[in-house]
CSV table of C-alpha atoms in Angstrom, one decimal:
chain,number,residue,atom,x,y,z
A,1,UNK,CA,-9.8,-12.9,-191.6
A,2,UNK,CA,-9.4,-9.3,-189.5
A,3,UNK,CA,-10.9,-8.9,-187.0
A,4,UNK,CA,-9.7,-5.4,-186.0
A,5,UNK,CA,-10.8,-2.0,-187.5
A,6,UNK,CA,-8.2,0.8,-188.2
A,7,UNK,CA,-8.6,2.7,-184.9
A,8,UNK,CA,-10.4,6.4,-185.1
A,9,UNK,CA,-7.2,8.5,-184.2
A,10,UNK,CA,-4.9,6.2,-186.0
A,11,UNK,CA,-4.3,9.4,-188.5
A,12,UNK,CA,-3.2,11.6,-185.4
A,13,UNK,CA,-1.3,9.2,-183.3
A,14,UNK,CA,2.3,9.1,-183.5
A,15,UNK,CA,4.1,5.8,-183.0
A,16,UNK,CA,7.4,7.1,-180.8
A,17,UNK,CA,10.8,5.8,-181.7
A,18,UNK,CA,13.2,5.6,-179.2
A,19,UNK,CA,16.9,5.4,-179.3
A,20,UNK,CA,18.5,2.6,-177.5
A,21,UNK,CA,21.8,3.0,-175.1
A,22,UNK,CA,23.4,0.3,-173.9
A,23,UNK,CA,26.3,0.1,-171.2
A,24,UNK,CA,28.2,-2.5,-172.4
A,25,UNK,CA,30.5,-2.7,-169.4
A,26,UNK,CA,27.9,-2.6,-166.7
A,27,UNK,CA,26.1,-5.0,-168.5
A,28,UNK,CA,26.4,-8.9,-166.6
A,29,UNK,CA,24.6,-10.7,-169.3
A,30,UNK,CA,21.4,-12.0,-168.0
A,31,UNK,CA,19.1,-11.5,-171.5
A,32,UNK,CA,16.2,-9.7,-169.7
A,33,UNK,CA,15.8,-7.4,-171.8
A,34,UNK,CA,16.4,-9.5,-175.1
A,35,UNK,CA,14.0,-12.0,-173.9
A,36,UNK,CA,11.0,-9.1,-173.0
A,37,UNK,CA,11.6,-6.4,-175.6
A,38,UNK,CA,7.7,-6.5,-176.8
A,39,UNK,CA,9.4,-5.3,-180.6
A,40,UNK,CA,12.6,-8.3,-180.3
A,41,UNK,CA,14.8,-5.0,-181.0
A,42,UNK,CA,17.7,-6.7,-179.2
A,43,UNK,CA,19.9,-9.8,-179.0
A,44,UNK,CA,22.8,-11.2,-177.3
A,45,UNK,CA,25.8,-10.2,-179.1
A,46,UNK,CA,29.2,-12.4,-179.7
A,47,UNK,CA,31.2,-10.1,-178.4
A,48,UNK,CA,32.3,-10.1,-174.4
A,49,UNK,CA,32.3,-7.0,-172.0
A,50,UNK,CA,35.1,-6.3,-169.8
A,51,UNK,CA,33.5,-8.9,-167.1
A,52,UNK,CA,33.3,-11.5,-169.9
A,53,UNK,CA,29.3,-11.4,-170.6
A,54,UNK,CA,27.7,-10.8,-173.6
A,55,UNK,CA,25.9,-7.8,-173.6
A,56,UNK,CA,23.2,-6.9,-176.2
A,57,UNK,CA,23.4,-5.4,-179.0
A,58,UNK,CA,20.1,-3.5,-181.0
A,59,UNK,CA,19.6,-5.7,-184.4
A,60,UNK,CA,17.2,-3.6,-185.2
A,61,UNK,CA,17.0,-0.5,-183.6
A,62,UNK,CA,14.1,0.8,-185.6
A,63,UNK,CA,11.8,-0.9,-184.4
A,64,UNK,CA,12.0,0.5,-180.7
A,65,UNK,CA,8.9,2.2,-179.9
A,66,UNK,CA,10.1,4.1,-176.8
A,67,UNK,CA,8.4,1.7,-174.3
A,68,UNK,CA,11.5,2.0,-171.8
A,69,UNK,CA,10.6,-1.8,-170.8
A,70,UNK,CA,13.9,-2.8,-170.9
A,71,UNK,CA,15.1,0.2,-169.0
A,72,UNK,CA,13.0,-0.7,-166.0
A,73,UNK,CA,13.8,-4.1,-166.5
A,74,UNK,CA,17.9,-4.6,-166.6
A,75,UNK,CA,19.0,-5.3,-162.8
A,76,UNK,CA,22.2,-3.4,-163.2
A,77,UNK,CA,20.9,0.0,-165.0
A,78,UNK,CA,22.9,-0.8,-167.9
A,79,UNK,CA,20.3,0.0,-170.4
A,80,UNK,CA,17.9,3.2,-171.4
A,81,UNK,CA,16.2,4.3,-174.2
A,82,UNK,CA,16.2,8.2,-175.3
A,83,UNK,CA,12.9,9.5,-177.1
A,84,UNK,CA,14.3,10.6,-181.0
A,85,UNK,CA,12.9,13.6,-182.1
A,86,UNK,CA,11.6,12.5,-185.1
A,87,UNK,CA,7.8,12.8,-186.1
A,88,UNK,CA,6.5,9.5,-188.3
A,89,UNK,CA,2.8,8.9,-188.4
A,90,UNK,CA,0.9,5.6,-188.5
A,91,UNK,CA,0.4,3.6,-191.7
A,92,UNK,CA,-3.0,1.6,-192.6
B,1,UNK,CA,33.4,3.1,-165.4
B,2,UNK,CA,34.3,3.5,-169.3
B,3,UNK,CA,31.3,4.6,-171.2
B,4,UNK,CA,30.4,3.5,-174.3
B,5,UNK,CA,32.3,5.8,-177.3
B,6,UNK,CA,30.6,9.2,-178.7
B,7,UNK,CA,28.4,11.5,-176.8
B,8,UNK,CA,26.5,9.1,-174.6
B,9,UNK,CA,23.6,11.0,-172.4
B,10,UNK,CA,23.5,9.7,-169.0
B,11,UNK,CA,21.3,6.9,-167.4
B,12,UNK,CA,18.2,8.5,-166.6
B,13,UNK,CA,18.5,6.8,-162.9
B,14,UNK,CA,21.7,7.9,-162.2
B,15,UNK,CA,20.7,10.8,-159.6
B,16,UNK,CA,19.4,8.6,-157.4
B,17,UNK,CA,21.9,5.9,-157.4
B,18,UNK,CA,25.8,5.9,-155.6
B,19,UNK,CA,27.5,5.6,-159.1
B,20,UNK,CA,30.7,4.9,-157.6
B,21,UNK,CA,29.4,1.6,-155.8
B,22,UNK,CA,28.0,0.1,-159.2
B,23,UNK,CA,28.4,-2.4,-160.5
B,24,UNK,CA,26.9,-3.9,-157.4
B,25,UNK,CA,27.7,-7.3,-155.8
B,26,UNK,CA,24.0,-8.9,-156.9
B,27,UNK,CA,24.5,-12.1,-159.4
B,28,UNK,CA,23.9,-11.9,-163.1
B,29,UNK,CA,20.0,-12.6,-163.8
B,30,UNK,CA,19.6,-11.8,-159.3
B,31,UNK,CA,15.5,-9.5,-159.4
B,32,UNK,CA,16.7,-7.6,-156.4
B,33,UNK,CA,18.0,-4.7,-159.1
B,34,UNK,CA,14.6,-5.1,-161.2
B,35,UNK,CA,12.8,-4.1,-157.6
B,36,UNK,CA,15.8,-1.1,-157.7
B,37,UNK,CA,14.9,0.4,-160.6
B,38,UNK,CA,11.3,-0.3,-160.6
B,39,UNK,CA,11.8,1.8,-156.5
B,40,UNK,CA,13.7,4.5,-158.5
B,41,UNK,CA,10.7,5.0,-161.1
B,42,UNK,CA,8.4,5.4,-157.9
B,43,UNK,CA,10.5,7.6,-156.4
B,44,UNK,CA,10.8,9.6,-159.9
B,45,UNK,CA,7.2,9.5,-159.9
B,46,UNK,CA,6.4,10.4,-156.7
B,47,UNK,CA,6.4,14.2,-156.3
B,48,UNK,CA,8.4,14.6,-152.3
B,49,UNK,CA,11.4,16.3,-151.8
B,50,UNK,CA,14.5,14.0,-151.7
B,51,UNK,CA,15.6,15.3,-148.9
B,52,UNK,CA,13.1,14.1,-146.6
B,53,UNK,CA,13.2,10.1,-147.7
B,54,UNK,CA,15.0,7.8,-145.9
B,55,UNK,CA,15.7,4.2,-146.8
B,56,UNK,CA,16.5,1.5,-144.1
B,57,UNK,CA,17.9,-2.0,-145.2
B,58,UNK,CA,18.5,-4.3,-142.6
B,59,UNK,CA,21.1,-7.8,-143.7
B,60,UNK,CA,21.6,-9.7,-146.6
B,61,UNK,CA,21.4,-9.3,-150.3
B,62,UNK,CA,19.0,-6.8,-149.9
B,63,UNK,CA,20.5,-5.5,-147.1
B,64,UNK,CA,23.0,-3.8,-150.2
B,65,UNK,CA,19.6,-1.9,-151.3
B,66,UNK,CA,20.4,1.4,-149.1
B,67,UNK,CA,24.2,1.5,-150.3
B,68,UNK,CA,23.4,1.5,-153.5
B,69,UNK,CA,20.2,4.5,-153.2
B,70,UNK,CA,21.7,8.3,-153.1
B,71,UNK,CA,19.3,9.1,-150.3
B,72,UNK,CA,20.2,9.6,-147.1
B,73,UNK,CA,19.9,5.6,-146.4
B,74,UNK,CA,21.1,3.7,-143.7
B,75,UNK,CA,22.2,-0.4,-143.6
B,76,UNK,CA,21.4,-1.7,-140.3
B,77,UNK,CA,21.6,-4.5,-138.1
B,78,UNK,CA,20.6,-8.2,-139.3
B,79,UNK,CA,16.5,-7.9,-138.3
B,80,UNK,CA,16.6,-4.5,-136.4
B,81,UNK,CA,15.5,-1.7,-140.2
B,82,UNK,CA,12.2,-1.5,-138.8
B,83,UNK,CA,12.9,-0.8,-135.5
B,84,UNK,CA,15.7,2.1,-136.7
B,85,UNK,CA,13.0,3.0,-139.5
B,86,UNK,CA,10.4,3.6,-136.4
B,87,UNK,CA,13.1,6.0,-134.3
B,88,UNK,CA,13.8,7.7,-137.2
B,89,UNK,CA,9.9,8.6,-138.3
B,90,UNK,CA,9.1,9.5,-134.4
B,91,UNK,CA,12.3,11.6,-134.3
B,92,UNK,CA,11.3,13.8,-137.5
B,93,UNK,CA,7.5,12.9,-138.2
B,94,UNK,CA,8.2,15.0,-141.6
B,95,UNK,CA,10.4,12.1,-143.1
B,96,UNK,CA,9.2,9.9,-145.6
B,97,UNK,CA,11.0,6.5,-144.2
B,98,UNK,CA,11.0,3.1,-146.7
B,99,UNK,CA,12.4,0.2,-145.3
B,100,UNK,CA,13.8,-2.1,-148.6
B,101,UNK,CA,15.2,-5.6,-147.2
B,102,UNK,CA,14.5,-8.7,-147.8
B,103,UNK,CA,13.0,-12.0,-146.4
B,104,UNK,CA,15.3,-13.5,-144.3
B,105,UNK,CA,16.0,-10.1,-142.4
B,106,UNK,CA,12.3,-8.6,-142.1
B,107,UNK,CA,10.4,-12.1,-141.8
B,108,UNK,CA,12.5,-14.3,-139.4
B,109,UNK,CA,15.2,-13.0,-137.4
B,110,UNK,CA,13.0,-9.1,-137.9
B,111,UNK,CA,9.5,-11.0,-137.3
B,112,UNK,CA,8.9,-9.4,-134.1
B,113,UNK,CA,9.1,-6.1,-134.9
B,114,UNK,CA,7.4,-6.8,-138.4
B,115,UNK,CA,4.1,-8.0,-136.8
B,116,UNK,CA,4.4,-5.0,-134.3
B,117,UNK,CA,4.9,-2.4,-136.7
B,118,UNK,CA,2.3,-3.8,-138.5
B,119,UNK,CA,0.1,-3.7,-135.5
B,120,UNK,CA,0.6,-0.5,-134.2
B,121,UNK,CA,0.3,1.2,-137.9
B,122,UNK,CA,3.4,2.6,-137.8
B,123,UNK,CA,3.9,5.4,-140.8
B,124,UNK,CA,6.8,3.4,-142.6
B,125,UNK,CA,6.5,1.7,-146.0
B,126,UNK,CA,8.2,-1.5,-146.2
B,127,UNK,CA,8.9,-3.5,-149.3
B,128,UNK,CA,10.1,-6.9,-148.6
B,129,UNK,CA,12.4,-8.8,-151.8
B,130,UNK,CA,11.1,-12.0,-151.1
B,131,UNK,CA,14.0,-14.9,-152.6
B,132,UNK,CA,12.5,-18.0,-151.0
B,133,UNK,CA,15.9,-18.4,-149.4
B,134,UNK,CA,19.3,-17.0,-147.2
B,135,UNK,CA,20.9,-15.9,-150.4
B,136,UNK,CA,24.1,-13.9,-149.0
B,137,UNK,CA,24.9,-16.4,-146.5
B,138,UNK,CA,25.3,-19.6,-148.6
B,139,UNK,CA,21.5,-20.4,-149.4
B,140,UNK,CA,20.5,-21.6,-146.0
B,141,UNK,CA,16.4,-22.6,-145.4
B,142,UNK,CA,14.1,-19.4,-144.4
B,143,UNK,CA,11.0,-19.3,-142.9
B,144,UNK,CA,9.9,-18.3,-146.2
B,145,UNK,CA,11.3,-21.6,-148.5
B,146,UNK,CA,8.6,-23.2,-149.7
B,147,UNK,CA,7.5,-26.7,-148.5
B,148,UNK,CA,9.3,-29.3,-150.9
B,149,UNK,CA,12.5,-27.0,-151.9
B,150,UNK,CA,16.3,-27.8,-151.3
B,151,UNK,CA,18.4,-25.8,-149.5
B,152,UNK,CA,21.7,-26.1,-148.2
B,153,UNK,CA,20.3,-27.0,-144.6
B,154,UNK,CA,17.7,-28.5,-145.8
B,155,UNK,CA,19.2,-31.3,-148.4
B,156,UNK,CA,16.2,-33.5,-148.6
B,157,UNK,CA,13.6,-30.7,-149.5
B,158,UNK,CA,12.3,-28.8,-146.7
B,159,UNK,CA,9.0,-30.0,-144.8
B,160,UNK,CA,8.4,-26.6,-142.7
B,161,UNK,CA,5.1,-24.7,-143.8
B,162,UNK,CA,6.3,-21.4,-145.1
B,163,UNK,CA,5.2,-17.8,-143.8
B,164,UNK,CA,2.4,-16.6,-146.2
B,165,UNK,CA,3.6,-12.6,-145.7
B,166,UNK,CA,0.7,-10.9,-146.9
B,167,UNK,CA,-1.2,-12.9,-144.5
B,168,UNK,CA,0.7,-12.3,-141.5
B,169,UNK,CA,0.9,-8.5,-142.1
B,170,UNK,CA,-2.8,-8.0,-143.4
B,171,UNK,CA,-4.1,-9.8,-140.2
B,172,UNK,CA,-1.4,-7.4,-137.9
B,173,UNK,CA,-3.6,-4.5,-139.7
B,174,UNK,CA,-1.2,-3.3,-142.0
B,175,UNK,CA,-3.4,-0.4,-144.1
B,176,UNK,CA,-1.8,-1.3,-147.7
B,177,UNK,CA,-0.2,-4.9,-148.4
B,178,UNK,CA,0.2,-5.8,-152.4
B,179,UNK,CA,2.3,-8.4,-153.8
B,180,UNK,CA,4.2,-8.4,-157.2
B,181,UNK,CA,7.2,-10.6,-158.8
B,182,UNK,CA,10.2,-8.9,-160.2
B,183,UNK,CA,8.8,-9.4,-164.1
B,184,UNK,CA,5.8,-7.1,-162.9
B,185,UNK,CA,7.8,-4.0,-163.5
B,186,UNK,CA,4.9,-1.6,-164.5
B,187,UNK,CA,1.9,-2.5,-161.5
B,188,UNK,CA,4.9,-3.0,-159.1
B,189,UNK,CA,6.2,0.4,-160.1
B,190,UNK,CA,2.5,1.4,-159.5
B,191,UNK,CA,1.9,-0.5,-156.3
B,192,UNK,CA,5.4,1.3,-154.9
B,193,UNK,CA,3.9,5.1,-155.6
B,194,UNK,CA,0.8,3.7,-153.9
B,195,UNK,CA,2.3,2.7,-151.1
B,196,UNK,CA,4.8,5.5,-150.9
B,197,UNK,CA,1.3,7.5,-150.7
B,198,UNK,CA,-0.3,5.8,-148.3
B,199,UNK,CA,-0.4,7.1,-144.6
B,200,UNK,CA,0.3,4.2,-142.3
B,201,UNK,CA,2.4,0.5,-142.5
B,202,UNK,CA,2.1,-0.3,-146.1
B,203,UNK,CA,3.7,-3.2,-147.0
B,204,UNK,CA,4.9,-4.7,-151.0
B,205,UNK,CA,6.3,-7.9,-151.1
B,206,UNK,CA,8.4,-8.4,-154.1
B,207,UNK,CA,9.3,-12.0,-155.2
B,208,UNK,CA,12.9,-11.7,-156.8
B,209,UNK,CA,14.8,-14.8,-158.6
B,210,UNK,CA,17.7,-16.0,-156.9
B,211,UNK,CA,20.0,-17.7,-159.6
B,212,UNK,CA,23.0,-18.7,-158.0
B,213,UNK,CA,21.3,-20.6,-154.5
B,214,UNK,CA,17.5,-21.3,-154.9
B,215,UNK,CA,17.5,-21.6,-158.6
B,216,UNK,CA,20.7,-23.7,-158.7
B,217,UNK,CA,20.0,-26.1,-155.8
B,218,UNK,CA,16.2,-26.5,-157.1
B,219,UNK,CA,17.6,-27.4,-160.9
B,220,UNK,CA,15.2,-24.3,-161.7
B,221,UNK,CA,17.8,-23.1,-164.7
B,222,UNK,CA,18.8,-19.5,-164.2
B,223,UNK,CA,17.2,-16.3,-163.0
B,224,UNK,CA,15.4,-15.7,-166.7
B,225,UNK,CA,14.1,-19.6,-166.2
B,226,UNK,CA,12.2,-18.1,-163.2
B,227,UNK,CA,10.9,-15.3,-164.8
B,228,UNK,CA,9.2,-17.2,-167.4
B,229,UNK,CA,8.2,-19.7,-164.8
B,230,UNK,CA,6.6,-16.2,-163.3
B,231,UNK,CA,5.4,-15.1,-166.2
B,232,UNK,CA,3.3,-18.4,-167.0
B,233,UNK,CA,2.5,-19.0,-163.5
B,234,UNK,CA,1.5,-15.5,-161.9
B,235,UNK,CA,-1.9,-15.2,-161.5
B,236,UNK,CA,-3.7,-11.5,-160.8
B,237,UNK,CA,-6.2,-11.3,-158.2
B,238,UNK,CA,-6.7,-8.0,-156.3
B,239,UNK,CA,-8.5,-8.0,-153.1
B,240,UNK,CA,-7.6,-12.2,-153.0
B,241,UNK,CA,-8.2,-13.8,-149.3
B,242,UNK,CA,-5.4,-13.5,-147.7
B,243,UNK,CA,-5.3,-17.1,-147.1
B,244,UNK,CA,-5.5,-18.2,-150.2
B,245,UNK,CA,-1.6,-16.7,-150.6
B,246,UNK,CA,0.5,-19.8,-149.6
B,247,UNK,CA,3.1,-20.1,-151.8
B,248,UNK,CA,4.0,-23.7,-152.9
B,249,UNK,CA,7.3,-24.7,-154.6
B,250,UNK,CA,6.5,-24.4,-158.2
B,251,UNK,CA,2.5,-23.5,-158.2
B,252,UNK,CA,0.7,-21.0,-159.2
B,253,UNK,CA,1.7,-17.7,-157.4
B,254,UNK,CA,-1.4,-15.1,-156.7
B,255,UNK,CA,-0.1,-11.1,-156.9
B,256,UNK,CA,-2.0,-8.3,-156.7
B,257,UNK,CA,-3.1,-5.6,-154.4
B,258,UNK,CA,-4.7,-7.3,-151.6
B,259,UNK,CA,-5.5,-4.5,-148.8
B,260,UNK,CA,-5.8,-0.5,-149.1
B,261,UNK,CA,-7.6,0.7,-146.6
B,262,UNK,CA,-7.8,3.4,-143.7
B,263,UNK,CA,-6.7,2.9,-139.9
B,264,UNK,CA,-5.4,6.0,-137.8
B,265,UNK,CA,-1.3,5.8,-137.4
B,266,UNK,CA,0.6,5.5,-134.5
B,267,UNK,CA,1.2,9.6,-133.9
B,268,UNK,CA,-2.9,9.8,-135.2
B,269,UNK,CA,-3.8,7.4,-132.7
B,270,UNK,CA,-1.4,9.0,-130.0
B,271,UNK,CA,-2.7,12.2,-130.9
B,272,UNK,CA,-6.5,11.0,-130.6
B,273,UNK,CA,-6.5,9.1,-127.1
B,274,UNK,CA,-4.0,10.9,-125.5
B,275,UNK,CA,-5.4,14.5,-126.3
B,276,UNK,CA,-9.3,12.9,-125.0
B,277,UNK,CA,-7.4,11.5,-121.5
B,278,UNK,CA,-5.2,14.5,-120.7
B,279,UNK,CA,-7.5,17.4,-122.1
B,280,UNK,CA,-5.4,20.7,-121.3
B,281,UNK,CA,-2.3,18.6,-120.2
B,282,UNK,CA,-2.0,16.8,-123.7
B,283,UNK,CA,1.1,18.0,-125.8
B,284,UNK,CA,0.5,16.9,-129.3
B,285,UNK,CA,3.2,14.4,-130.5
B,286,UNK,CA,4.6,16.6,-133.0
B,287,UNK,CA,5.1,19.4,-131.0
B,288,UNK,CA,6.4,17.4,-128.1
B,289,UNK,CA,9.2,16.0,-130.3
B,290,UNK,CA,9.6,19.7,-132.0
B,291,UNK,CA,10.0,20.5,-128.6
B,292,UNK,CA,12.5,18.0,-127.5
């Protein structure tokens, strides 16, 4: 059962995408931002840095919605997300 | 540092950050960079010319804080930022002056001046990373480790009572006192501006994971174990009695806003009292230090 309506402005609101950058070297591993994107855009990858961490990687970089949570979030500023350009409006 | 390949634009906090000093020393999964980059989104936020902020650190992991900000941003003495964050405000009235340290430099060996910064309403904003323990200096017991918790002096768990911060500034009269944890990122951002705004001693205390000496020695897991133990365990109650903010070692932990209200500052107050007792003697504060 649903218990939510299509919102009003669903027709006019656009649904950002962002584009994710990731500094692989700066990066010491700790999995905040894999473990609080709200979209599970990133994961740990099997590849090491130049410290020896495992930075993350976007699996699927679609999905970002531009939410920069993981921007604000990463203790060693090793991680932002760009707004893409691109217009895409809501479905159902 | 190598970036990554292809035409990769640049971190959006860079501007405000000594590029040459990062990576910085903190541990992998450490909060005190979360509190960074949430200070760097207030700062973003907050519409004063960069020129006239100055950031004060004091000792200790925390202490790093002002090395790392592109500001003009001093590290001083173990205790003694809010003392050098009150010269500098009297000196130049005009600055905007945030003192960033952490627990074990503002609450015990900085106490003193804490309570009487608090007292007097100085104009300074202070956050305060809050660890739970003497991080930089081999994970000694603060006045801030919670009853029950190992530290390296304190092998057997610790039985002192532990400093409830919000209460000891709020009853000092700070004007603004909030608290948030490190996984707050977006009301702690919030609560920064806020307190960057607000005339007077405003005071955020910030409680950061330590991985490598509070989490170890407590078998707490890592810095992320902490965050989720925050993010189950945080409970938001604006305008909470400040006595109801004890922290105990693994309970429930009550953030929120918990004072924003209006008191005259020091120079307000000076300005006020003075100018009543001396009448056509009374030099106004800032003129008297334009003067000087």
């Amino acid at each position: 059962m649903q218990y939510w309506r299509k919102p009003l402005d669903a027709d006019r609101i656009q649904i950002p995408h962002g584009e994710i950058h990731i500094v692989r070297d700066r990066c010491k591993g700790c999995g905040f931002c894999v473990e609080y994107c709200p979209k599970d855009v990133l994961e740990l990858s099997s590849q090491f840095n130049i410290k020896g961490y495992h930075p993350p990687e976007a699996v699927n970089a679609d999905a970002c919605v531009h939410c920069q949570l993981c921007e604000l979030l990463c203790p060693e500023f090793a991680i932002f997300v760009t707004l893409k350009e691109e217009e895409q409006t809501v479905e159902g | 540092m190598k970036k990554n390949a292809g035409n990769v634009p640049e971190h959006p906090m860079e501007n405000l950050l000594r590029m040459d000093r990062i990576p910085h020393i903190w541990c992998s999964t450490c909060g005190i960079g979360t509190a960074v980059s949430c200070f760097i989104q207030a700062l973003q936020n907050f519409d004063y010319p960069l020129d006239k902020i100055a950031v004060v650190s004091g000792i200790g992991c925390s202490g790093r804080i002002a090395g790392y900000i592109k500001l003009d941003s001093f590290h001083t003495t173990h205790g003694r930022a809010i003392p050098f964050a009150t010269g500098l405000k009297l000196a130049n009235p005009e600055l905007k002056v945030i003192v960033f340290s952490g627990d074990g430099d503002l609450v015990s060996i900085g106490g003193n001046h804490l309570i009487h910064a608090a007292r007097r309403n100085m104009d300074i904003t202070v956050f305060c990373v809050n660890n739970f323990i003497y991080a930089m200096t081999g994970g000694q017991c603060a006045p801030t480790t919670p009853t029950d918790a190992n530290s390296s002096t304190s092998p057997y768990g610790n039985f002192d009572h532990p400093f409830n911060i919000p209460l000891l500034v709020g009853s000092c009269g700070a004007t603004y006192v909030a608290r948030w944890t490190a996984l707050h990122i977006r009301r702690l951002t919030r609560s920064m501006q806020e307190a960057l705004e607000k005339p007077g001693f405003s005071f955020v205390e910030i409680i950061a994971p330590c991985s490598t000496l509070y989490a170890r020695r407590n078998r707490l897991g890592t810095g992320l174990d902490l965050m989720k133990f925050y993010h189950d365990n945080s409970v938001i109650q604006h305008g909470a009695p400040l006595e109801s903010l004890d922290i105990q070692f693994q309970k429930k932990i009550i953030v929120g806003k918990f004072i924003d209200k209006k008191r005259p500052t020091f120079l307000e107050a000076w300005d006020q009292y003075l100018g009543k007792k001396l009448g056509d003697k009374f030099i106004s504060a800032e003129k008297g230090i334009r003067a000087a």
